[in-house]
Amino acid sequence: MMAAMTGEETRMAMSPPIRSSAQDAELRPPATRAWLTRLVIVGIVLTALNLRPAITSLGALLEEVRDGLGMSGSFAGLLTSVPPLCFAVFGVMAPRLARRFGPAAVVCAGMVAIAAGLAIRPFAGNTAGFLVASALALMGIAVSNVLMPVIVKRWFPDRVGSMTGLYSMALALGTAAAAAVTVPMTRALGGSWHAGLAVWAGLAAVAVLPWIPLVRARGTALSRDTASASAPAPARDTPSASAAGQEPSALRITRSRTAWALAVFFGLQATAAYITMGWMAQIFRDAGVPAGTAGLLLAVTMVMGVPLAFVIPRLATRLPHQGPIVVALGVCGLVGYAGLYLAPAGGAWAWALLLGIANCAFPLALTMVGMRARTGAGVAQLSAFAQSTGYLISIPGPLLVGVLYQHSGGWGLPIALMAGLMIPQIVVGILAGRDRTVEDEAERRP
């Protein structure tokens, strides 16, 4: 996506009318550019807040939704597999849509889709309608997932770690808030799970607002505005920039072993995350923990990502190899799963804490996406490839957990599966954390 955008900017720079427009953008008062930058930051934060409530709010009320719609355990497992499926299918579309309409317009449309899907699904009346409305919301999440690293790289090329940490914190905060307050909010709204799920559409509607002026500001807002806000225009006219515009067309991301390692790492951490978001509250409830407390435990797991999502990306960007962080997070996950198996209720708070630390492999993966590519175009290609492939890999996990749970009558086998998947996650994470770039690997390989 960034390749096409860079090439497009180069062609536009060679056209006198459009070049004049770009130069005019550069001559805007600094206050105007600062205002745009602040608006982008607000948009990034609000968008990140909406990237997980559609999932964790459902996890907190999964038992009520199952009873209300007559779902079996296997079908509930299928429902928890829908997010990664949608992320894989629709995430692939994000670069192409962004090239045509601009990243700001695509993210804005994504927030509209989330708001519509969350408002419709509780009142769809049957499982099929519930799934379709969920898919609409997840489509909006999918394109925003892919474009967040791209937007950060374009607007804040010298602050990738801190800005990735900022939106990762917001993402974790939204995830935790939905897990923590959905059950008590449902009770406050009269005990209807329909209202408890639908209320999150309001947060998505608010996230639409900052993107509207960015889309209106310039036709493809982030493709040209970011160029003037974060880089001087003359650089776009140089031969090197022009060459950079040609580079992505020659980059074959599938030739990079690091890209594959990062995609598998992303997929395995996503598997663990969606199993946790979809099933952990139910594990605690089956162990005798009250529903409200189970929701709080899930919130603790999710809220761990708020401080760590800011610390881990900054730490990762200062290390030549991110393998030690991968190992530390994996060990926390293994200990947490062992605790869930041996004493799910007795040590519930400790296990929730440890699994929350393990789930911070997500901001680490996002940070490595930005570190394993030299150019913005490379980041766009790597982000789309790693996330789409990774989410495809993660699809069977939550479904398999639901099937094992239904047919085994307990959580022993599902927890063993979760722990078993942590081993290859550590291995591929170490490989993905090596200090190299996908551009170099793609060029070297025949």
GROMACS .gro file of C-alpha atoms in nm:
model
  446
    1MET     CA    1   0.000   0.000   0.000
    2MET     CA    2   0.272   0.243   0.097
    3ALA     CA    3   0.452   0.155  -0.224
    4ALA     CA    4   0.165   0.277  -0.435
    5MET     CA    5   0.119   0.578  -0.215
    6THR     CA    6   0.487   0.673  -0.239
    7GLY     CA    7   0.485   0.625  -0.614
    8GLU     CA    8   0.168   0.828  -0.638
    9GLU     CA    9   0.326   1.110  -0.440
   10THR     CA   10   0.627   1.110  -0.674
   11ARG     CA   11   0.404   1.135  -0.982
   12MET     CA   12   0.201   1.407  -0.817
   13ALA     CA   13   0.519   1.598  -0.734
   14MET     CA   14   0.606   1.598  -1.106
   15SER     CA   15   0.269   1.751  -1.198
   16PRO     CA   16   0.277   2.131  -1.160
   17PRO     CA   17  -0.079   2.184  -1.029
   18ILE     CA   18  -0.056   1.913  -0.765
   19ARG     CA   19   0.299   1.999  -0.675
   20SER     CA   20   0.190   2.354  -0.611
   21SER     CA   21  -0.082   2.222  -0.382
   22ALA     CA   22   0.172   2.019  -0.187
   23GLN     CA   23   0.396   2.321  -0.155
   24ASP     CA   24   0.100   2.526  -0.034
   25ALA     CA   25   0.036   2.260   0.229
   26GLU     CA   26   0.392   2.302   0.350
   27LEU     CA   27   0.346   2.677   0.377
   28ARG     CA   28   0.052   2.637   0.610
   29PRO     CA   29   0.113   2.800   0.949
   30PRO     CA   30   0.284   2.569   1.200
   31ALA     CA   31  -0.025   2.589   1.418
   32THR     CA   32  -0.229   2.428   1.140
   33ARG     CA   33   0.013   2.137   1.103
   34ALA     CA   34   0.028   2.099   1.481
   35TRP     CA   35  -0.352   2.093   1.494
   36LEU     CA   36  -0.359   1.816   1.233
   37THR     CA   37  -0.099   1.617   1.424
   38ARG     CA   38  -0.295   1.647   1.748
   39LEU     CA   39  -0.610   1.539   1.567
   40VAL     CA   40  -0.431   1.232   1.432
   41ILE     CA   41  -0.319   1.142   1.785
   42VAL     CA   42  -0.677   1.174   1.913
   43GLY     CA   43  -0.799   0.964   1.622
   44ILE     CA   44  -0.537   0.695   1.685
   45VAL     CA   45  -0.624   0.673   2.054
   46LEU     CA   46  -1.001   0.661   1.999
   47THR     CA   47  -0.961   0.406   1.722
   48ALA     CA   48  -0.742   0.185   1.941
   49LEU     CA   49  -1.000   0.201   2.221
   50ASN     CA   50  -1.250   0.039   1.981
   51LEU     CA   51  -1.035  -0.246   1.848
   52ARG     CA   52  -1.132  -0.506   2.112
   53PRO     CA   53  -1.457  -0.421   2.305
   54ALA     CA   54  -1.659  -0.605   2.038
   55ILE     CA   55  -1.478  -0.921   2.149
   56THR     CA   56  -1.423  -0.886   2.524
   57SER     CA   57  -1.773  -0.754   2.592
   58LEU     CA   58  -1.905  -1.071   2.431
   59GLY     CA   59  -1.664  -1.286   2.632
   60ALA     CA   60  -1.797  -1.141   2.958
   61LEU     CA   61  -2.157  -1.225   2.858
   62LEU     CA   62  -2.092  -1.538   2.654
   63GLU     CA   63  -2.301  -1.763   2.879
   64GLU     CA   64  -2.600  -1.528   2.861
   65VAL     CA   65  -2.567  -1.493   2.484
   66ARG     CA   66  -2.544  -1.872   2.445
   67ASP     CA   67  -2.857  -1.921   2.650
   68GLY     CA   68  -3.043  -1.640   2.478
   69LEU     CA   69  -2.964  -1.760   2.125
   70GLY     CA   70  -2.956  -2.134   2.201
   71MET     CA   71  -2.590  -2.183   2.107
   72SER     CA   72  -2.404  -2.508   2.166
   73GLY     CA   73  -2.051  -2.512   2.306
   74SER     CA   74  -1.912  -2.591   1.962
   75PHE     CA   75  -2.101  -2.305   1.801
   76ALA     CA   76  -1.979  -2.071   2.075
   77GLY     CA   77  -1.628  -2.186   1.988
   78LEU     CA   78  -1.702  -2.099   1.626
   79LEU     CA   79  -1.821  -1.757   1.741
   80THR     CA   80  -1.490  -1.696   1.920
   81SER     CA   81  -1.310  -1.794   1.596
   82VAL     CA   82  -1.495  -1.534   1.389
   83PRO     CA   83  -1.268  -1.240   1.495
   84PRO     CA   84  -0.942  -1.385   1.360
   85LEU     CA   85  -1.123  -1.508   1.045
   86CYS     CA   86  -1.257  -1.159   0.974
   87PHE     CA   87  -0.922  -1.001   1.056
   88ALA     CA   88  -0.748  -1.232   0.809
   89VAL     CA   89  -1.001  -1.190   0.527
   90PHE     CA   90  -1.067  -0.817   0.558
   91GLY     CA   91  -0.718  -0.721   0.671
   92VAL     CA   92  -0.583  -0.817   0.328
   93MET     CA   93  -0.812  -0.554   0.175
   94ALA     CA   94  -0.679  -0.268   0.387
   95PRO     CA   95  -0.372  -0.170   0.177
   96ARG     CA   96  -0.572  -0.168  -0.147
   97LEU     CA   97  -0.854   0.035   0.009
   98ALA     CA   98  -0.605   0.280   0.159
   99ARG     CA   99  -0.436   0.330  -0.179
  100ARG     CA  100  -0.768   0.416  -0.337
  101PHE     CA  101  -0.939   0.619  -0.066
  102GLY     CA  102  -0.660   0.713   0.177
  103PRO     CA  103  -0.591   0.560   0.521
  104ALA     CA  104  -0.795   0.824   0.706
  105ALA     CA  105  -1.106   0.752   0.501
  106VAL     CA  106  -1.066   0.376   0.546
  107VAL     CA  107  -1.020   0.402   0.923
  108CYS     CA  108  -1.318   0.640   0.943
  109ALA     CA  109  -1.532   0.390   0.752
  110GLY     CA  110  -1.400   0.118   0.982
  111MET     CA  111  -1.526   0.302   1.288
  112VAL     CA  112  -1.867   0.345   1.121
  113ALA     CA  113  -1.877  -0.030   1.052
  114ILE     CA  114  -1.790  -0.109   1.415
  115ALA     CA  115  -2.062   0.121   1.546
  116ALA     CA  116  -2.323  -0.024   1.310
  117GLY     CA  117  -2.230  -0.385   1.379
  118LEU     CA  118  -2.231  -0.345   1.757
  119ALA     CA  119  -2.566  -0.164   1.748
  120ILE     CA  120  -2.731  -0.430   1.529
  121ARG     CA  121  -2.599  -0.762   1.656
  122PRO     CA  122  -2.773  -0.783   1.999
  123PHE     CA  123  -3.110  -0.734   1.833
  124ALA     CA  124  -3.057  -0.956   1.528
  125GLY     CA  125  -3.283  -1.220   1.685
  126ASN     CA  126  -3.094  -1.535   1.583
  127THR     CA  127  -2.743  -1.678   1.565
  128ALA     CA  128  -2.704  -1.612   1.191
  129GLY     CA  129  -2.793  -1.245   1.228
  130PHE     CA  130  -2.569  -1.218   1.532
  131LEU     CA  131  -2.277  -1.359   1.332
  132VAL     CA  132  -2.335  -1.131   1.033
  133ALA     CA  133  -2.356  -0.817   1.248
  134SER     CA  134  -2.046  -0.927   1.440
  135ALA     CA  135  -1.864  -0.975   1.109
  136LEU     CA  136  -1.954  -0.618   1.008
  137ALA     CA  137  -1.800  -0.479   1.326
  138LEU     CA  138  -1.498  -0.705   1.292
  139MET     CA  139  -1.446  -0.590   0.934
  140GLY     CA  140  -1.401  -0.236   1.063
  141ILE     CA  141  -1.159  -0.360   1.327
  142ALA     CA  142  -0.963  -0.559   1.070
  143VAL     CA  143  -0.879  -0.271   0.836
  144SER     CA  144  -0.795  -0.045   1.130
  145ASN     CA  145  -0.566  -0.313   1.277
  146VAL     CA  146  -0.357  -0.319   0.960
  147LEU     CA  147  -0.348   0.057   0.906
  148MET     CA  148  -0.249   0.163   1.258
  149PRO     CA  149   0.124   0.078   1.215
  150VAL     CA  150   0.116   0.245   0.873
  151ILE     CA  151  -0.035   0.567   1.009
  152VAL     CA  152   0.217   0.573   1.294
  153LYS     CA  153   0.509   0.520   1.056
  154ARG     CA  154   0.384   0.799   0.825
  155TRP     CA  155   0.302   1.064   1.083
  156PHE     CA  156   0.562   0.980   1.349
  157PRO     CA  157   0.859   0.814   1.175
  158ASP     CA  158   1.095   0.918   1.455
  159ARG     CA  159   0.863   0.806   1.735
  160VAL     CA  160   0.748   0.460   1.623
  161GLY     CA  161   0.814   0.300   1.962
  162SER     CA  162   0.639   0.562   2.175
  163MET     CA  163   0.342   0.602   1.941
  164THR     CA  164   0.302   0.225   1.905
  165GLY     CA  165   0.308   0.212   2.284
  166LEU     CA  166   0.044   0.484   2.304
  167TYR     CA  167  -0.210   0.314   2.080
  168SER     CA  168  -0.126  -0.027   2.229
  169MET     CA  169  -0.207   0.120   2.572
  170ALA     CA  170  -0.535   0.258   2.442
  171LEU     CA  171  -0.615  -0.077   2.283
  172ALA     CA  172  -0.546  -0.258   2.609
  173LEU     CA  173  -0.751  -0.002   2.801
  174GLY     CA  174  -1.051  -0.052   2.573
  175THR     CA  175  -1.012  -0.427   2.598
  176ALA     CA  176  -0.997  -0.421   2.978
  177ALA     CA  177  -1.278  -0.170   3.018
  178ALA     CA  178  -1.516  -0.381   2.810
  179ALA     CA  179  -1.429  -0.690   3.013
  180ALA     CA  180  -1.462  -0.514   3.348
  181VAL     CA  181  -1.776  -0.304   3.310
  182THR     CA  182  -1.992  -0.502   3.068
  183VAL     CA  183  -2.146  -0.725   3.338
  184PRO     CA  184  -2.218  -0.449   3.595
  185MET     CA  185  -2.335  -0.217   3.318
  186THR     CA  186  -2.570  -0.488   3.195
  187ARG     CA  187  -2.717  -0.516   3.544
  188ALA     CA  188  -2.755  -0.138   3.564
  189LEU     CA  189  -2.942  -0.144   3.232
  190GLY     CA  190  -3.198  -0.390   3.365
  191GLY     CA  191  -3.012  -0.717   3.322
  192SER     CA  192  -3.053  -0.738   2.945
  193TRP     CA  193  -2.746  -0.871   2.768
  194HIS     CA  194  -2.877  -0.703   2.453
  195ALA     CA  195  -2.833  -0.358   2.607
  196GLY     CA  196  -2.504  -0.457   2.768
  197LEU     CA  197  -2.354  -0.539   2.428
  198ALA     CA  198  -2.518  -0.258   2.228
  199VAL     CA  199  -2.390   0.023   2.451
  200TRP     CA  200  -2.038  -0.019   2.309
  201ALA     CA  201  -2.159   0.111   1.974
  202GLY     CA  202  -2.155   0.458   2.127
  203LEU     CA  203  -1.780   0.450   2.183
  204ALA     CA  204  -1.724   0.355   1.819
  205ALA     CA  205  -1.949   0.639   1.704
  206VAL     CA  206  -1.734   0.888   1.897
  207ALA     CA  207  -1.421   0.748   1.727
  208VAL     CA  208  -1.561   0.846   1.385
  209LEU     CA  209  -1.546   1.218   1.466
  210PRO     CA  210  -1.170   1.300   1.457
  211TRP     CA  211  -1.124   1.127   1.121
  212ILE     CA  212  -1.392   1.330   0.942
  213PRO     CA  213  -1.197   1.660   0.930
  214LEU     CA  214  -0.882   1.469   0.834
  215VAL     CA  215  -1.062   1.315   0.538
  216ARG     CA  216  -1.202   1.652   0.438
  217ALA     CA  217  -0.872   1.835   0.488
  218ARG     CA  218  -0.722   1.680   0.176
  219GLY     CA  219  -0.869   1.421  -0.058
  220THR     CA  220  -0.656   1.133   0.063
  221ALA     CA  221  -0.576   1.293   0.396
  222LEU     CA  222  -0.294   1.081   0.530
  223SER     CA  223  -0.122   1.022   0.199
  224ARG     CA  224  -0.038   1.389   0.139
  225ASP     CA  225  -0.089   1.557   0.477
  226THR     CA  226   0.154   1.322   0.647
  227ALA     CA  227   0.413   1.400   0.387
  228SER     CA  228   0.395   1.770   0.470
  229ALA     CA  229   0.358   1.714   0.844
  230SER     CA  230   0.638   1.465   0.897
  231ALA     CA  231   0.878   1.512   0.606
  232PRO     CA  232   0.996   1.799   0.391
  233ALA     CA  233   0.851   1.810   0.040
  234PRO     CA  234   1.187   1.836  -0.140
  235ALA     CA  235   1.266   1.485  -0.024
  236ARG     CA  236   0.972   1.361  -0.231
  237ASP     CA  237   1.130   1.512  -0.542
  238THR     CA  238   1.469   1.351  -0.496
  239PRO     CA  239   1.586   1.052  -0.700
  240SER     CA  240   1.620   0.844  -0.384
  241ALA     CA  241   1.259   0.903  -0.290
  242SER     CA  242   1.157   0.815  -0.640
  243ALA     CA  243   1.356   0.500  -0.615
  244ALA     CA  244   1.186   0.423  -0.289
  245GLY     CA  245   0.859   0.453  -0.470
  246GLN     CA  246   0.978   0.181  -0.708
  247GLU     CA  247   1.117  -0.045  -0.437
  248PRO     CA  248   0.794  -0.195  -0.305
  249SER     CA  249   0.696  -0.332  -0.646
  250ALA     CA  250   1.011  -0.550  -0.635
  251LEU     CA  251   0.964  -0.656  -0.272
  252ARG     CA  252   0.823  -1.007  -0.244
  253ILE     CA  253   0.739  -1.034   0.120
  254THR     CA  254   0.688  -1.412   0.110
  255ARG     CA  255   1.059  -1.457   0.033
  256SER     CA  256   1.153  -1.326   0.376
  257ARG     CA  257   1.201  -1.581   0.651
  258THR     CA  258   1.167  -1.306   0.908
  259ALA     CA  259   0.827  -1.211   0.763
  260TRP     CA  260   0.711  -1.571   0.796
  261ALA     CA  261   0.847  -1.599   1.149
  262LEU     CA  262   0.672  -1.277   1.245
  263ALA     CA  263   0.347  -1.394   1.083
  264VAL     CA  264   0.354  -1.723   1.276
  265PHE     CA  265   0.445  -1.542   1.599
  266PHE     CA  266   0.157  -1.301   1.539
  267GLY     CA  267  -0.077  -1.593   1.473
  268LEU     CA  268   0.017  -1.787   1.786
  269GLN     CA  269  -0.006  -1.485   2.015
  270ALA     CA  270  -0.343  -1.400   1.855
  271THR     CA  271  -0.458  -1.758   1.920
  272ALA     CA  272  -0.372  -1.721   2.289
  273ALA     CA  273  -0.532  -1.377   2.307
  274TYR     CA  274  -0.863  -1.477   2.150
  275ILE     CA  275  -0.886  -1.794   2.353
  276THR     CA  276  -0.828  -1.580   2.663
  277MET     CA  277  -1.080  -1.313   2.563
  278GLY     CA  278  -1.341  -1.567   2.458
  279TRP     CA  279  -1.306  -1.835   2.724
  280MET     CA  280  -1.113  -1.725   3.034
  281ALA     CA  281  -1.414  -1.574   3.209
  282GLN     CA  282  -1.601  -1.900   3.148
  283ILE     CA  283  -1.310  -2.102   3.292
  284PHE     CA  284  -1.332  -1.904   3.613
  285ARG     CA  285  -1.711  -1.925   3.624
  286ASP     CA  286  -1.698  -2.302   3.585
  287ALA     CA  287  -1.450  -2.312   3.874
  288GLY     CA  288  -1.709  -2.145   4.099
  289VAL     CA  289  -1.608  -1.782   4.059
  290PRO     CA  290  -1.909  -1.543   4.042
  291ALA     CA  291  -1.983  -1.390   3.702
  292GLY     CA  292  -1.896  -1.036   3.809
  293THR     CA  293  -1.564  -1.147   3.957
  294ALA     CA  294  -1.487  -1.353   3.648
  295GLY     CA  295  -1.537  -1.041   3.437
  296LEU     CA  296  -1.302  -0.848   3.666
  297LEU     CA  297  -1.041  -1.123   3.635
  298LEU     CA  298  -1.062  -1.099   3.258
  299ALA     CA  299  -1.029  -0.722   3.295
  300VAL     CA  300  -0.714  -0.766   3.505
  301THR     CA  301  -0.568  -0.981   3.228
  302MET     CA  302  -0.651  -0.718   2.969
  303VAL     CA  303  -0.551  -0.414   3.178
  304MET     CA  304  -0.199  -0.547   3.219
  305GLY     CA  305  -0.152  -0.438   2.862
  306VAL     CA  306  -0.203  -0.071   2.955
  307PRO     CA  307   0.132  -0.007   3.128
  308LEU     CA  308   0.323  -0.288   2.959
  309ALA     CA  309   0.205  -0.191   2.611
  310PHE     CA  310   0.386   0.138   2.661
  311VAL     CA  311   0.699  -0.008   2.823
  312ILE     CA  312   0.756  -0.310   2.598
  313PRO     CA  313   0.767  -0.127   2.260
  314ARG     CA  314   1.010   0.131   2.399
  315LEU     CA  315   1.228  -0.143   2.544
  316ALA     CA  316   1.208  -0.349   2.225
  317THR     CA  317   1.329  -0.060   2.007
  318ARG     CA  318   1.639  -0.025   2.226
  319LEU     CA  319   1.740  -0.390   2.197
  320PRO     CA  320   1.914  -0.536   1.891
  321HIS     CA  321   1.732  -0.867   1.948
  322GLN     CA  322   1.383  -0.897   2.098
  323GLY     CA  323   1.421  -1.267   2.183
  324PRO     CA  324   1.467  -1.215   2.560
  325ILE     CA  325   1.134  -1.030   2.578
  326VAL     CA  326   0.965  -1.312   2.384
  327VAL     CA  327   1.101  -1.571   2.629
  328ALA     CA  328   1.000  -1.373   2.938
  329LEU     CA  329   0.642  -1.331   2.813
  330GLY     CA  330   0.622  -1.700   2.717
  331VAL     CA  331   0.734  -1.818   3.059
  332CYS     CA  332   0.465  -1.604   3.223
  333GLY     CA  333   0.209  -1.767   2.996
  334LEU     CA  334   0.322  -2.120   3.079
  335VAL     CA  335   0.306  -2.052   3.453
  336GLY     CA  336  -0.037  -1.892   3.416
  337TYR     CA  337  -0.177  -2.191   3.226
  338ALA     CA  338  -0.033  -2.431   3.484
  339GLY     CA  339  -0.211  -2.233   3.754
  340LEU     CA  340  -0.541  -2.240   3.564
  341TYR     CA  341  -0.515  -2.618   3.548
  342LEU     CA  342  -0.407  -2.682   3.909
  343ALA     CA  343  -0.600  -2.418   4.107
  344PRO     CA  344  -0.821  -2.201   3.884
  345ALA     CA  345  -1.019  -2.045   4.169
  346GLY     CA  346  -0.760  -2.047   4.446
  347GLY     CA  347  -0.498  -1.850   4.258
  348ALA     CA  348  -0.729  -1.678   4.012
  349TRP     CA  349  -0.586  -1.329   4.054
  350ALA     CA  350  -0.226  -1.447   4.009
  351TRP     CA  351  -0.312  -1.645   3.695
  352ALA     CA  352  -0.502  -1.351   3.550
  353LEU     CA  353  -0.200  -1.130   3.614
  354LEU     CA  354   0.049  -1.371   3.454
  355LEU     CA  355  -0.167  -1.431   3.149
  356GLY     CA  356  -0.209  -1.055   3.111
  357ILE     CA  357   0.169  -1.021   3.095
  358ALA     CA  358   0.188  -1.304   2.840
  359ASN     CA  359  -0.073  -1.133   2.622
  360CYS     CA  360   0.161  -0.836   2.583
  361ALA     CA  361   0.318  -1.031   2.299
  362PHE     CA  362   0.072  -0.833   2.086
  363PRO     CA  363   0.234  -0.487   2.125
  364LEU     CA  364   0.571  -0.657   2.089
  365ALA     CA  365   0.460  -0.806   1.756
  366LEU     CA  366   0.335  -0.467   1.636
  367THR     CA  367   0.664  -0.308   1.733
  368MET     CA  368   0.862  -0.572   1.547
  369VAL     CA  369   0.652  -0.503   1.237
  370GLY     CA  370   0.788  -0.148   1.243
  371MET     CA  371   1.143  -0.264   1.316
  372ARG     CA  372   1.175  -0.545   1.063
  373ALA     CA  373   1.121  -0.316   0.761
  374ARG     CA  374   1.335  -0.020   0.654
  375THR     CA  375   1.070   0.180   0.468
  376GLY     CA  376   0.713   0.287   0.522
  377ALA     CA  377   0.614   0.082   0.219
  378GLY     CA  378   0.785  -0.221   0.367
  379VAL     CA  379   0.600  -0.170   0.696
  380ALA     CA  380   0.269  -0.159   0.508
  381GLN     CA  381   0.342  -0.483   0.324
  382LEU     CA  382   0.478  -0.657   0.633
  383SER     CA  383   0.186  -0.539   0.848
  384ALA     CA  384  -0.073  -0.670   0.601
  385PHE     CA  385   0.113  -0.998   0.550
  386ALA     CA  386   0.192  -1.069   0.915
  387GLN     CA  387  -0.152  -0.978   1.044
  388SER     CA  388  -0.357  -1.148   0.772
  389THR     CA  389  -0.146  -1.465   0.776
  390GLY     CA  390  -0.128  -1.458   1.154
  391TYR     CA  391  -0.501  -1.426   1.198
  392LEU     CA  392  -0.556  -1.714   0.955
  393ILE     CA  393  -0.327  -1.926   1.171
  394SER     CA  394  -0.522  -1.829   1.483
  395ILE     CA  395  -0.866  -1.929   1.352
  396PRO     CA  396  -0.873  -2.295   1.464
  397GLY     CA  397  -0.761  -2.226   1.822
  398PRO     CA  398  -1.075  -2.083   1.986
  399LEU     CA  399  -1.295  -2.325   1.790
  400LEU     CA  400  -1.086  -2.622   1.900
  401VAL     CA  401  -1.105  -2.507   2.261
  402GLY     CA  402  -1.486  -2.501   2.239
  403VAL     CA  403  -1.497  -2.851   2.088
  404LEU     CA  404  -1.255  -2.994   2.347
  405TYR     CA  405  -1.449  -2.828   2.627
  406GLN     CA  406  -1.782  -2.969   2.511
  407HIS     CA  407  -1.662  -3.323   2.443
  408SER     CA  408  -1.424  -3.363   2.737
  409GLY     CA  409  -1.657  -3.203   2.991
  410GLY     CA  410  -1.382  -2.995   3.149
  411TRP     CA  411  -1.096  -2.756   3.095
  412GLY     CA  412  -0.799  -2.994   3.125
  413LEU     CA  413  -0.750  -3.059   2.753
  414PRO     CA  414  -0.818  -2.699   2.642
  415ILE     CA  415  -0.565  -2.563   2.892
  416ALA     CA  416  -0.311  -2.823   2.781
  417LEU     CA  417  -0.361  -2.703   2.423
  418MET     CA  418  -0.304  -2.342   2.527
  419ALA     CA  419   0.016  -2.428   2.710
  420GLY     CA  420   0.140  -2.644   2.422
  421LEU     CA  421   0.101  -2.362   2.172
  422MET     CA  422   0.318  -2.135   2.385
  423ILE     CA  423   0.633  -2.337   2.303
  424PRO     CA  424   0.635  -2.274   1.925
  425GLN     CA  425   0.533  -1.914   1.995
  426ILE     CA  426   0.855  -1.865   2.189
  427VAL     CA  427   1.063  -2.030   1.915
  428VAL     CA  428   0.928  -1.826   1.622
  429GLY     CA  429   0.930  -1.511   1.834
  430ILE     CA  430   1.303  -1.550   1.886
  431LEU     CA  431   1.348  -1.590   1.509
  432ALA     CA  432   1.131  -1.286   1.435
  433GLY     CA  433   1.325  -1.079   1.687
  434ARG     CA  434   1.659  -1.104   1.505
  435ASP     CA  435   1.810  -0.777   1.382
  436ARG     CA  436   1.735  -0.786   1.009
  437THR     CA  437   1.491  -0.640   0.759
  438VAL     CA  438   1.249  -0.802   0.517
  439GLU     CA  439   1.378  -0.587   0.230
  440ASP     CA  440   1.729  -0.731   0.266
  441GLU     CA  441   1.601  -1.089   0.286
  442ALA     CA  442   1.368  -1.048  -0.010
  443GLU     CA  443   1.653  -0.911  -0.219
  444ARG     CA  444   1.900  -1.182  -0.119
  445ARG     CA  445   1.675  -1.479  -0.182
  446PRO     CA  446   1.651  -1.600  -0.543
   0.00000   0.00000   0.00000
